[in-house]
PDB file of C-alpha atoms and ligand atoms in Angstrom:
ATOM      1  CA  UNK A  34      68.990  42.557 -12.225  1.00  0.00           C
ATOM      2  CA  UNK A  35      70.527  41.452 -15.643  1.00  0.00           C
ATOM      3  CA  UNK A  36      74.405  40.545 -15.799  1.00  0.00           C
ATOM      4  CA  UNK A  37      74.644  42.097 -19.052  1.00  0.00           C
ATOM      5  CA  UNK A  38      74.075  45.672 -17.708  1.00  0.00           C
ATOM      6  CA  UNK A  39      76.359  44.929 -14.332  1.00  0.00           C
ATOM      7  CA  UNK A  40      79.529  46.841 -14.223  1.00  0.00           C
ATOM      8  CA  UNK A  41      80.269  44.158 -11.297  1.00  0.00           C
ATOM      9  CA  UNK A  42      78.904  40.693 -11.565  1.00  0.00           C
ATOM     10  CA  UNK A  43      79.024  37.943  -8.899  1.00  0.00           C
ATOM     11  CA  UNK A  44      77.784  34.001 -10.272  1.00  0.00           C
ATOM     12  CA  UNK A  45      77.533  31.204  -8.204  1.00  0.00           C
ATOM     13  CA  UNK A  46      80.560  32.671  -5.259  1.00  0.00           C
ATOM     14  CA  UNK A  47      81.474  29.986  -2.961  1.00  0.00           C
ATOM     15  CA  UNK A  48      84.316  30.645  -0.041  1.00  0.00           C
ATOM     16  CA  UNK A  49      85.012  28.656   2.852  1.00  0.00           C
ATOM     17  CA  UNK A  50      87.366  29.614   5.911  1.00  0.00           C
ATOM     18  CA  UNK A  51      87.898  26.412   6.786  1.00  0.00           C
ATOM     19  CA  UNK A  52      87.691  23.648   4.893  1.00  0.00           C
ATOM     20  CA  UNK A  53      83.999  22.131   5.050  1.00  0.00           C
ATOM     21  CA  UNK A  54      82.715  25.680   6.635  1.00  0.00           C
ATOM     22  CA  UNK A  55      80.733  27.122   3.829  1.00  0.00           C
ATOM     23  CA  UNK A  56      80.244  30.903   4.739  1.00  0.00           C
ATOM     24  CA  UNK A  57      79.403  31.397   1.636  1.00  0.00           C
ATOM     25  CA  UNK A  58      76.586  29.063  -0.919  1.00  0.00           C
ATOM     26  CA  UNK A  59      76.700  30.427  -4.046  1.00  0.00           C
ATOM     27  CA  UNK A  60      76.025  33.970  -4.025  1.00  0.00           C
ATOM     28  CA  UNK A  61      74.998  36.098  -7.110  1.00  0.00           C
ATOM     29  CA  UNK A  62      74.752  39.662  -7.823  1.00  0.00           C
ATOM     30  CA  UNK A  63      74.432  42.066 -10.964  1.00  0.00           C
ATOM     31  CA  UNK A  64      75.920  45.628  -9.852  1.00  0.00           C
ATOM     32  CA  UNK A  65      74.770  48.060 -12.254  1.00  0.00           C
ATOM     33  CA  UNK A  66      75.744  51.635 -13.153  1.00  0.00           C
ATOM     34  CA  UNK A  67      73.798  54.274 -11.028  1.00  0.00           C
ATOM     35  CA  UNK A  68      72.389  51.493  -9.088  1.00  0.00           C
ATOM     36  CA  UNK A  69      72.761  51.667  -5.219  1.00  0.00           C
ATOM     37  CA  UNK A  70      72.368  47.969  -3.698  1.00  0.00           C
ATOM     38  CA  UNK A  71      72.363  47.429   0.290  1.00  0.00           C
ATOM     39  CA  UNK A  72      73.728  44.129   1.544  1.00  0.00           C
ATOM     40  CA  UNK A  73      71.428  42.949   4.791  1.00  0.00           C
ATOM     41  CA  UNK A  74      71.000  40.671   6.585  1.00  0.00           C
ATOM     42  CA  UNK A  75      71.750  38.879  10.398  1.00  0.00           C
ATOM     43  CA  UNK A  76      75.325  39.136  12.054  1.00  0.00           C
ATOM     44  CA  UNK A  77      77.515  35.909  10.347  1.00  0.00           C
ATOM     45  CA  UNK A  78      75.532  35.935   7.252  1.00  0.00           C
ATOM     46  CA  UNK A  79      78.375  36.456   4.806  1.00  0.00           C
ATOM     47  CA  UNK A  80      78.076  40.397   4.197  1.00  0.00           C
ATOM     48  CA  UNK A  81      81.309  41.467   4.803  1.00  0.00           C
ATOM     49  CA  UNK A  82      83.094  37.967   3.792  1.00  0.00           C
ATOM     50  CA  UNK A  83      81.375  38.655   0.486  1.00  0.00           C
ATOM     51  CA  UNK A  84      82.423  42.348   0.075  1.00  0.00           C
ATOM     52  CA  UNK A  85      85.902  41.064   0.490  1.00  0.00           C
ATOM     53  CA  UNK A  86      85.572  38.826  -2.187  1.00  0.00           C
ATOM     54  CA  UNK A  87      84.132  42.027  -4.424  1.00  0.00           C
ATOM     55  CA  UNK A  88      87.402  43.781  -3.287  1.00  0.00           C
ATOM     56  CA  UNK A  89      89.458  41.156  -4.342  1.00  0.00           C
ATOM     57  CA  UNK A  90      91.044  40.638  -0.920  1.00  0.00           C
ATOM     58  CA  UNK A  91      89.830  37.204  -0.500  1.00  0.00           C
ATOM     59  CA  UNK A  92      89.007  34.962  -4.064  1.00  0.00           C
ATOM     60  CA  UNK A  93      86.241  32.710  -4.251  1.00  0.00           C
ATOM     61  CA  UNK A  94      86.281  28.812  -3.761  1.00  0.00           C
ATOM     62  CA  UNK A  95      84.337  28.838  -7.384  1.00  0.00           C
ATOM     63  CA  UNK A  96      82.152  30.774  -8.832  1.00  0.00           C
ATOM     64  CA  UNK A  97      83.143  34.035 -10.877  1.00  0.00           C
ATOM     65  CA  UNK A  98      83.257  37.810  -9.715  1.00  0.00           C
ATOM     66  CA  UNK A  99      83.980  39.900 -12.667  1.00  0.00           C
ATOM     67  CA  UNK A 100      84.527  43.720 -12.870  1.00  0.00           C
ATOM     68  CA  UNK A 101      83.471  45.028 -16.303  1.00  0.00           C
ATOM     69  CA  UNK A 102      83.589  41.788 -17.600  1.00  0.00           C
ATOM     70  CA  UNK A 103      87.095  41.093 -16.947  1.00  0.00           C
ATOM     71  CA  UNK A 104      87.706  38.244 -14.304  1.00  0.00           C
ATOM     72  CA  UNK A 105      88.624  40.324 -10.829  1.00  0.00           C
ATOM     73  CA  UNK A 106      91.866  38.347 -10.336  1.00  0.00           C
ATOM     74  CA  UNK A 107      93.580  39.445 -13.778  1.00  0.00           C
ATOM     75  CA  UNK A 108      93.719  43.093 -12.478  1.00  0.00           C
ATOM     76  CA  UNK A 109      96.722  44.288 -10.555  1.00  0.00           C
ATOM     77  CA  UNK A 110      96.070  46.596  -7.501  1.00  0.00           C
ATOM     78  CA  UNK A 111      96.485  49.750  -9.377  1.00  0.00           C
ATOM     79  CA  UNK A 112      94.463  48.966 -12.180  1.00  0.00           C
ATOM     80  CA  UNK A 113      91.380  47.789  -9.358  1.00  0.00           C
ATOM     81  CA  UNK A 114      92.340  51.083  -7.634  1.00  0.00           C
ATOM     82  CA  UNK A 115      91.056  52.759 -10.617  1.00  0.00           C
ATOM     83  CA  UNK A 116      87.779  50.765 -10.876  1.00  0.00           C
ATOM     84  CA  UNK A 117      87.138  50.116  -7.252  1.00  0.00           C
ATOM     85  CA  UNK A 118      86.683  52.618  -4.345  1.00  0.00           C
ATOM     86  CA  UNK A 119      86.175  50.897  -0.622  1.00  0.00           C
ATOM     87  CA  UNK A 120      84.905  52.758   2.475  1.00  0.00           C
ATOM     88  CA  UNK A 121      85.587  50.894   5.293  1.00  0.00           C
ATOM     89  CA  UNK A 122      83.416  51.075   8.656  1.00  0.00           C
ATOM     90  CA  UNK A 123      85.416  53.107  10.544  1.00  0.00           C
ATOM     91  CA  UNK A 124      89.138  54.735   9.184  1.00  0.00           C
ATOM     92  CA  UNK A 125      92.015  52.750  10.324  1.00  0.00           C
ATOM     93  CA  UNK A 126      94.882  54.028   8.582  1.00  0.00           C
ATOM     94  CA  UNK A 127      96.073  57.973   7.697  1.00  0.00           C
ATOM     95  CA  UNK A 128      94.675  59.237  10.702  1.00  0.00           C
ATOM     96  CA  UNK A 129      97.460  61.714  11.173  1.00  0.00           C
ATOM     97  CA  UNK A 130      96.762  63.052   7.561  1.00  0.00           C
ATOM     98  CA  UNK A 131      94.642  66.578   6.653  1.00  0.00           C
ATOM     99  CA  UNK A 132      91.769  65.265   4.662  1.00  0.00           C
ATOM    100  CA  UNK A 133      93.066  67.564   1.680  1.00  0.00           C
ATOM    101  CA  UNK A 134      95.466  65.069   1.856  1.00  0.00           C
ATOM    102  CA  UNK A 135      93.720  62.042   2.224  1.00  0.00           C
ATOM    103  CA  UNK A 136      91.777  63.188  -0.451  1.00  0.00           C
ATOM    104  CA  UNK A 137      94.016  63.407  -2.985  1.00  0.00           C
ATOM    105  CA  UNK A 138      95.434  60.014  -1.979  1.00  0.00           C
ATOM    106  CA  UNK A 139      92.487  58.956  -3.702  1.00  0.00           C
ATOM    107  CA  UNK A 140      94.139  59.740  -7.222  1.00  0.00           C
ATOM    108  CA  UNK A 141      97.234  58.239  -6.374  1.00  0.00           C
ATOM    109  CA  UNK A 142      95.704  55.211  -8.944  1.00  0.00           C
ATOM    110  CA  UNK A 143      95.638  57.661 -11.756  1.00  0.00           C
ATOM    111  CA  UNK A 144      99.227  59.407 -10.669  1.00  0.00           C
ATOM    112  CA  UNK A 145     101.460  57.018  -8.832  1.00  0.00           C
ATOM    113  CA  UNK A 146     102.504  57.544  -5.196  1.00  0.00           C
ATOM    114  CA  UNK A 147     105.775  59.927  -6.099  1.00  0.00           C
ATOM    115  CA  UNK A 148     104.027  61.746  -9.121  1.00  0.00           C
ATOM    116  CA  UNK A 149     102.985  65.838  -7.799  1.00  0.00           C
ATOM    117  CA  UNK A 150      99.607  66.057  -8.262  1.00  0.00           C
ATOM    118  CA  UNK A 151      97.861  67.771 -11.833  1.00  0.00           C
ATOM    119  CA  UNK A 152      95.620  70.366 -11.572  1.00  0.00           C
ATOM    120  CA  UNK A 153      93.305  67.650 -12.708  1.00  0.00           C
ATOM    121  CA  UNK A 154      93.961  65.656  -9.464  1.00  0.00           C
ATOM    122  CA  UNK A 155      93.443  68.670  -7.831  1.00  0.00           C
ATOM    123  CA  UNK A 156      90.108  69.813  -9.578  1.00  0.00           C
ATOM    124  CA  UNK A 157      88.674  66.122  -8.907  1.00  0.00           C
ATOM    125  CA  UNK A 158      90.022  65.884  -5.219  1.00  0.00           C
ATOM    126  CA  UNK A 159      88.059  69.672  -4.451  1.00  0.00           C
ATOM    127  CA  UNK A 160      84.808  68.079  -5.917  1.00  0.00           C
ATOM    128  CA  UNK A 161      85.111  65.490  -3.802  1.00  0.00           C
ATOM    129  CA  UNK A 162      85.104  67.547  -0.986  1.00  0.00           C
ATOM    130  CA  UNK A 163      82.312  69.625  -2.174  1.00  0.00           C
ATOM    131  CA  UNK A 164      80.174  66.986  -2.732  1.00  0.00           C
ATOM    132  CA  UNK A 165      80.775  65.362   0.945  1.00  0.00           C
ATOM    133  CA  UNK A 166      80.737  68.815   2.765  1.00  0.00           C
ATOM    134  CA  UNK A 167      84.236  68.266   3.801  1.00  0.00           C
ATOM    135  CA  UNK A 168      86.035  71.369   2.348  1.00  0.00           C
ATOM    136  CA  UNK A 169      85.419  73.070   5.788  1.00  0.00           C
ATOM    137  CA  UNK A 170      87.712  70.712   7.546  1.00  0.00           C
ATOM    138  CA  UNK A 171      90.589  70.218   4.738  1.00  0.00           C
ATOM    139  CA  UNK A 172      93.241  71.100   6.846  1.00  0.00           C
ATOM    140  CA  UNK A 173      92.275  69.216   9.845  1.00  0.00           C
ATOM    141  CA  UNK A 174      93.568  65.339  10.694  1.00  0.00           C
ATOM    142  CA  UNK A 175      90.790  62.384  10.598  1.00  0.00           C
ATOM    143  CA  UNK A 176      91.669  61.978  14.410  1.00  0.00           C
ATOM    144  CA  UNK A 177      90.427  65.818  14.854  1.00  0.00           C
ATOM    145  CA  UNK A 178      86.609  65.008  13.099  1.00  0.00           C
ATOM    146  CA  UNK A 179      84.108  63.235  14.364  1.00  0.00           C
ATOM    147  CA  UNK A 180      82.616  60.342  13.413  1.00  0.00           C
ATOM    148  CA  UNK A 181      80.078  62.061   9.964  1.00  0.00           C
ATOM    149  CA  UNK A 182      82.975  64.430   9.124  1.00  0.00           C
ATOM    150  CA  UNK A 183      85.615  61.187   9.018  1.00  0.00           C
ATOM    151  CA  UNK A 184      82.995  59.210   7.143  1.00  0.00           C
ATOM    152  CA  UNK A 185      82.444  61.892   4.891  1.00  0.00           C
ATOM    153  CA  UNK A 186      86.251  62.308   4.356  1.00  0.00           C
ATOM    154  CA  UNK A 187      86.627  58.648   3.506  1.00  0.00           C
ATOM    155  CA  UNK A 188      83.768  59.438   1.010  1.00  0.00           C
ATOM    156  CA  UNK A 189      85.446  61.661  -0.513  1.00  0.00           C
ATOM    157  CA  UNK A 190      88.594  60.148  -0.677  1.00  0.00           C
ATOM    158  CA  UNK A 191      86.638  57.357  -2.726  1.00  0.00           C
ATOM    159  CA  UNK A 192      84.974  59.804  -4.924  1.00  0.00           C
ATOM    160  CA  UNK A 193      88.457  61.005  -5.990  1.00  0.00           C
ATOM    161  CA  UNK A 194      89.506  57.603  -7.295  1.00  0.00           C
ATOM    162  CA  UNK A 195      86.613  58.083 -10.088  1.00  0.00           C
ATOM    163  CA  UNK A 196      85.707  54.717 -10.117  1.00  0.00           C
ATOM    164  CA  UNK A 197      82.905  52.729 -11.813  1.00  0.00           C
ATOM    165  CA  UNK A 198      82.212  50.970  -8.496  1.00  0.00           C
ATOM    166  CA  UNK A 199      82.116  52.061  -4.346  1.00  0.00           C
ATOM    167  CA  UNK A 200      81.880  49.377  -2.215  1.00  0.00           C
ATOM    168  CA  UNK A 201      81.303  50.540   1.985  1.00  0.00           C
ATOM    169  CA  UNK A 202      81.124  47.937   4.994  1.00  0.00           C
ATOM    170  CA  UNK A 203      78.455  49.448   7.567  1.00  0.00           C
ATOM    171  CA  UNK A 204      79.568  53.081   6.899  1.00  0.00           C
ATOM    172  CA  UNK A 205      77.029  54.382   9.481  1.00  0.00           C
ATOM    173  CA  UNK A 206      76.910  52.150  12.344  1.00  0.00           C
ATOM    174  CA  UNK A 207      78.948  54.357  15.019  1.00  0.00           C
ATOM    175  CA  UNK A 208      76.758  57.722  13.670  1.00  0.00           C
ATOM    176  CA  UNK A 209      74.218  59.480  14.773  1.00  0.00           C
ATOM    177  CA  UNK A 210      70.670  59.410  12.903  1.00  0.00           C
ATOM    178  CA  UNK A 211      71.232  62.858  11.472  1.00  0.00           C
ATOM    179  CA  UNK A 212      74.770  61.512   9.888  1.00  0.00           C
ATOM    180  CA  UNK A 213      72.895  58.592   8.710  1.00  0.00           C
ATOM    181  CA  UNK A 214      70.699  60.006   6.638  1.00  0.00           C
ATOM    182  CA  UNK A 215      73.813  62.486   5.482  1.00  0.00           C
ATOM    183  CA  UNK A 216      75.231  59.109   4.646  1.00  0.00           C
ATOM    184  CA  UNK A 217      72.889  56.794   3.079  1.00  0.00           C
ATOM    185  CA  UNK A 218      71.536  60.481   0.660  1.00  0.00           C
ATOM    186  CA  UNK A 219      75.049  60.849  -0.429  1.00  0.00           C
ATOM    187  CA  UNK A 220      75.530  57.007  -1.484  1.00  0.00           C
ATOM    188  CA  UNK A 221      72.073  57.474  -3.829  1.00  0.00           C
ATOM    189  CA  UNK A 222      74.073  60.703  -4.925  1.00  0.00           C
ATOM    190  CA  UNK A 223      77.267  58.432  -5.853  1.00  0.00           C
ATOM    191  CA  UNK A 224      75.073  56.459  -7.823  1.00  0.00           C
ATOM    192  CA  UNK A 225      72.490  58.809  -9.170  1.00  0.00           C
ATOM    193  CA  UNK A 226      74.354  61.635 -10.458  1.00  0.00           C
ATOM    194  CA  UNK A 227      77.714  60.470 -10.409  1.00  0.00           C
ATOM    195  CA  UNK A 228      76.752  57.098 -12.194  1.00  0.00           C
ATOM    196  CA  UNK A 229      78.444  54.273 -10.217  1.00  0.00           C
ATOM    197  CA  UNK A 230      77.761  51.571  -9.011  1.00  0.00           C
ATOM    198  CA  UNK A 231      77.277  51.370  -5.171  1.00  0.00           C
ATOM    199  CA  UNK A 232      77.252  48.435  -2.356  1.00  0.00           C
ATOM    200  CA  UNK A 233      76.833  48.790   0.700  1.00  0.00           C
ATOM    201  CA  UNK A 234      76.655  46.144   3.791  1.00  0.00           C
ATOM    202  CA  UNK A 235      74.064  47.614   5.963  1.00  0.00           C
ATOM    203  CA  UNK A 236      72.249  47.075   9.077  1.00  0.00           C
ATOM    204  CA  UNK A 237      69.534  49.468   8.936  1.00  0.00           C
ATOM    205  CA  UNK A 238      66.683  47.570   7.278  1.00  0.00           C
ATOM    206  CA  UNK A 239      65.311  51.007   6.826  1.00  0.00           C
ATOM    207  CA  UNK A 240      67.422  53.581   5.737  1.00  0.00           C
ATOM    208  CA  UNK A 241      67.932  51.045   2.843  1.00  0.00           C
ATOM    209  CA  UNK A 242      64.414  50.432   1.712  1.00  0.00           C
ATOM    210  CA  UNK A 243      64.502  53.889   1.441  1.00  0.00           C
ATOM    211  CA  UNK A 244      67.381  55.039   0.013  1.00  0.00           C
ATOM    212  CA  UNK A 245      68.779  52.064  -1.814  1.00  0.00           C
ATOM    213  CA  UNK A 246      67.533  50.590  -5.270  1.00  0.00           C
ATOM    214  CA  UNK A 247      67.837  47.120  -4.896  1.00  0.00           C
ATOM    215  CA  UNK A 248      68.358  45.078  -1.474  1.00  0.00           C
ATOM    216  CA  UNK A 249      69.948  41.406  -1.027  1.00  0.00           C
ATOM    217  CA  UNK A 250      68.750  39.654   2.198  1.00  0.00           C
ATOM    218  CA  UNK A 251      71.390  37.170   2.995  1.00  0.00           C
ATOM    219  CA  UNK A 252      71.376  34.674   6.101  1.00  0.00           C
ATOM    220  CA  UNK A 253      73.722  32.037   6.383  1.00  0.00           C
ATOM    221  CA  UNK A 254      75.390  32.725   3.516  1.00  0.00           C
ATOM    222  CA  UNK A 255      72.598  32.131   0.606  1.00  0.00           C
ATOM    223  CA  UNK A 256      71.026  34.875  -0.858  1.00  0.00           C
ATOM    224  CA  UNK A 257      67.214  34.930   0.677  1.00  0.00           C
ATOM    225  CA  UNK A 258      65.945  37.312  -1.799  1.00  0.00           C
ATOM    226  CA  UNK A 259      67.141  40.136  -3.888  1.00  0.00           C
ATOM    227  CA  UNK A 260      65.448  42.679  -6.101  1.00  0.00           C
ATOM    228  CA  UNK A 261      63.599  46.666  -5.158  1.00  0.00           C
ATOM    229  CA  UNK A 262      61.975  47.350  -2.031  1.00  0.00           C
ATOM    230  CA  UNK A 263      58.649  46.696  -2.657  1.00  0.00           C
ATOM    231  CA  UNK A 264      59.963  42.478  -3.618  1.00  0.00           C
ATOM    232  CA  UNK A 265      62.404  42.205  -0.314  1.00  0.00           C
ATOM    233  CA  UNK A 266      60.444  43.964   2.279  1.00  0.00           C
ATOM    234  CA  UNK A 267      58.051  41.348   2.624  1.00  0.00           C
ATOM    235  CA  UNK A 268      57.152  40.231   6.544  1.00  0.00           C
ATOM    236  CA  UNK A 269      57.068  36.435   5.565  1.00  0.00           C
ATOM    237  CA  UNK A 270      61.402  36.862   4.314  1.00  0.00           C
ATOM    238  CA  UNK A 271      62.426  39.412   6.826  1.00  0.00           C
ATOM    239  CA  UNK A 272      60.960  36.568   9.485  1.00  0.00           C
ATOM    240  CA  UNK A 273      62.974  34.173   7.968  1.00  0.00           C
ATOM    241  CA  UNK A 274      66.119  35.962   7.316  1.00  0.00           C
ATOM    242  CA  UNK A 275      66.156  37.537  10.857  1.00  0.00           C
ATOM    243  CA  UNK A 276      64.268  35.044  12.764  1.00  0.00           C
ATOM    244  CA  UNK A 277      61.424  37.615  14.720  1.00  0.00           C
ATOM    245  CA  UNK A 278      58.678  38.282  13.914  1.00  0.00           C
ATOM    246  CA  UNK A 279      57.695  41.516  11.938  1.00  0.00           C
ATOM    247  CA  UNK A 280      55.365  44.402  11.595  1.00  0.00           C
ATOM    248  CA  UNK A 281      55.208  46.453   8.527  1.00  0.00           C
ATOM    249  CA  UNK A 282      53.523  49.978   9.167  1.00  0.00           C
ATOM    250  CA  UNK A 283      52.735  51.671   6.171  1.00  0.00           C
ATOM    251  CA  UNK A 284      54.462  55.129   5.320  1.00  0.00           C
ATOM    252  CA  UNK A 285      52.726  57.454   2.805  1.00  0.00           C
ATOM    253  CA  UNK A 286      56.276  58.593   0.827  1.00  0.00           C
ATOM    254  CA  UNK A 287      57.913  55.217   0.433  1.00  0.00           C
ATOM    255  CA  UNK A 288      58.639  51.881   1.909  1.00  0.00           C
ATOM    256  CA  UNK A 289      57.278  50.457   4.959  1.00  0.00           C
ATOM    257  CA  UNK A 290      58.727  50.933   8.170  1.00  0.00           C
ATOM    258  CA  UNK A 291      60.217  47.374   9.465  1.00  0.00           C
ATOM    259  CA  UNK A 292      59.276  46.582  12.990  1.00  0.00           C
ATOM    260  CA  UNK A 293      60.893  44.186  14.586  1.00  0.00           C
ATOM    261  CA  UNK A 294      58.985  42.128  18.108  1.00  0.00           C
TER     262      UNK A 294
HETATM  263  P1  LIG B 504      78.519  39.352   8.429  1.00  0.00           P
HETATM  264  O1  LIG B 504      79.337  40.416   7.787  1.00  0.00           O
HETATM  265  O2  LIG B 504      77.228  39.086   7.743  1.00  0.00           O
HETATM  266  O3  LIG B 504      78.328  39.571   9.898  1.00  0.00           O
HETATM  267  P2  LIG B 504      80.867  37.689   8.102  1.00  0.00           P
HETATM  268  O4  LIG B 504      81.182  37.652   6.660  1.00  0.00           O
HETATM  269  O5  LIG B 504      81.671  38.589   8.976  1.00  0.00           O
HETATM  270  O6  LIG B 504      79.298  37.961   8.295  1.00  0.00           O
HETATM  271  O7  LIG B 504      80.989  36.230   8.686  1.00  0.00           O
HETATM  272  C1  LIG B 504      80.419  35.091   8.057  1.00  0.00           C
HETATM  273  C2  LIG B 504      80.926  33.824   8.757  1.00  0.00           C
HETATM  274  O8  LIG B 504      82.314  33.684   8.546  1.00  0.00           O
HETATM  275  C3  LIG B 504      80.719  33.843  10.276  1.00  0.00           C
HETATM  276  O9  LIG B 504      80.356  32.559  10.678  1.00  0.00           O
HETATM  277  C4  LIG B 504      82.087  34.206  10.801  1.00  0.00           C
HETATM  278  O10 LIG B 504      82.296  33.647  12.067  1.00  0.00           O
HETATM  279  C5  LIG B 504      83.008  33.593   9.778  1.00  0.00           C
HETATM  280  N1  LIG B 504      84.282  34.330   9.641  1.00  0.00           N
HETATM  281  C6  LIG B 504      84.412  35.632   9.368  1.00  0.00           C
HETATM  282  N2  LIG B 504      85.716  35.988   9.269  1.00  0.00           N
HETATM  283  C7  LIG B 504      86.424  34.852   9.496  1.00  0.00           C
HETATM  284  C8  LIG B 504      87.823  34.533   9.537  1.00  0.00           C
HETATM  285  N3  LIG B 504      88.742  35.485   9.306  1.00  0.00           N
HETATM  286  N4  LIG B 504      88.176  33.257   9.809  1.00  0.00           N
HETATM  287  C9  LIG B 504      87.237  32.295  10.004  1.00  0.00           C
HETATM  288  N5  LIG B 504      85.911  32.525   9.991  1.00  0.00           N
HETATM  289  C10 LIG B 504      85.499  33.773   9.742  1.00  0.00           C
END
């Protein structure tokens, strides 16, 4: 992972809570184009402390977080909007809105709040859907889809934004196995073909071995290791990140399958 190629880069990020509480100890990482990276690791390790700081919601104690090279702190919200797409676990706000709505809230960034959408904003907001199989269910509320179809939505509302970078917290914890794997295909997609950089906190060891390009084990808010598959899931670090003890059993189309006793 070279900081020269990252469209997001993260050197050396420190944050405390509370003074003296470290969460987290200096905590790198090199987001690149087309590159999807999964954040795991044990509950309290930093994860989603750490994609806050990538959002810019919380700024770091030291260390530097830049977004295309340009310190994360010098853009206003608009201009991160633009850059910057976040799914969150589960949707909390616009409930009450049709997703061809919620959609195209996704380009308010590149057409202000008041601005009638182009047929550009339009055009970009029906891929969206498209691509996250959510056309079926424009006219419908979040509150009327289940859990994938909301997900999917929230996808798609951060596929409209066109930005370089997605960041998602857990997107798949409260779905089903089939959903997952909807999921965790269409994040390689987002990266893959549609070239941007994606980060996702996860806490299915295995669905990102094998969908994710890179992984970063964190535990108590260090970085354990970081790199492909084949470097981070190793039984001697997923011991010491998640303190059991492991079996690896071998798969014949990818990664091994993490066991945990
Ligand atoms: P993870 O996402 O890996 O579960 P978190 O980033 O949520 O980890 O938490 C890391 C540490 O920071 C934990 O010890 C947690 O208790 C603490 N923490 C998280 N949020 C807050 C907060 N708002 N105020 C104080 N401590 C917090």
């Amino acid at each position: 992972m070279s900081d020269a190629s990252a469209i997001l880069a993260a050197s050396d990020v420190r944050f405390a809570y509370r003074a003296g509480v470290e969460v987290l100890r200096g905590v790198h990482l090199a987001a690149a184009k087309g590159k999807f990276i999964c954040l795991l690791g044990p509950n309290g390790s930093g994860k989603t402390t750490f994609l806050k700081l990538l959002l810019g919601v919380l700024s770091p104690a030291s260390g530097r977080i830049e977004l295309e090279a340009k310190p994360l702190e010098q853009y206003s919200a608009r201009a991160l909007a633009k850059k910057l797409a976040y799914v969150p676990q589960t949707p909390t706000s616009a409930l009450n809105f049709p997703v061809r709505e919620l959609v195209l809230m996704g380009r308010y960034a590149h057409t202000g709040a008041m601005g009638l959408p182009s047929e550009t904003d339009l055009q970009v907001a029906r891929l969206a859907m498209e691509m996250t199989e959510s056309t079926d269910v424009a006219d419908r509320t979040l509150e009327e889809l289940s859990g994938g179809q909301a997900q999917c939505a929230m996808i798609a509302r951060a596929l409209a934004q066109q930005p370089g970078v997605c960041l998602l917290d857990e997107p798949t914890s409260h779905l089903d196995i089939r959903n997952q794997l909807k999921i965790y295909r269409m994040m390689r997609r987002l990266a893959r073909d549609w070239g941007m950089a994606v980060v996702c906190v996860s806490h299915d060891i295995n669905l990102a071995a094998r969908f994710a390009d890179e992984l970063m084990l964190m535990k108590r808010g260090a970085v354990i290791a970081a790199g492909g598959p084949a470097e981070v899931i190793q039984k001697n670090l997923l011991r010491e990140t998640y303190d059991v003890e492991i079996e690896l059993i071998p798969t014949s189309d990818g990664p091994p399958i993490v066991r945990a006793h």
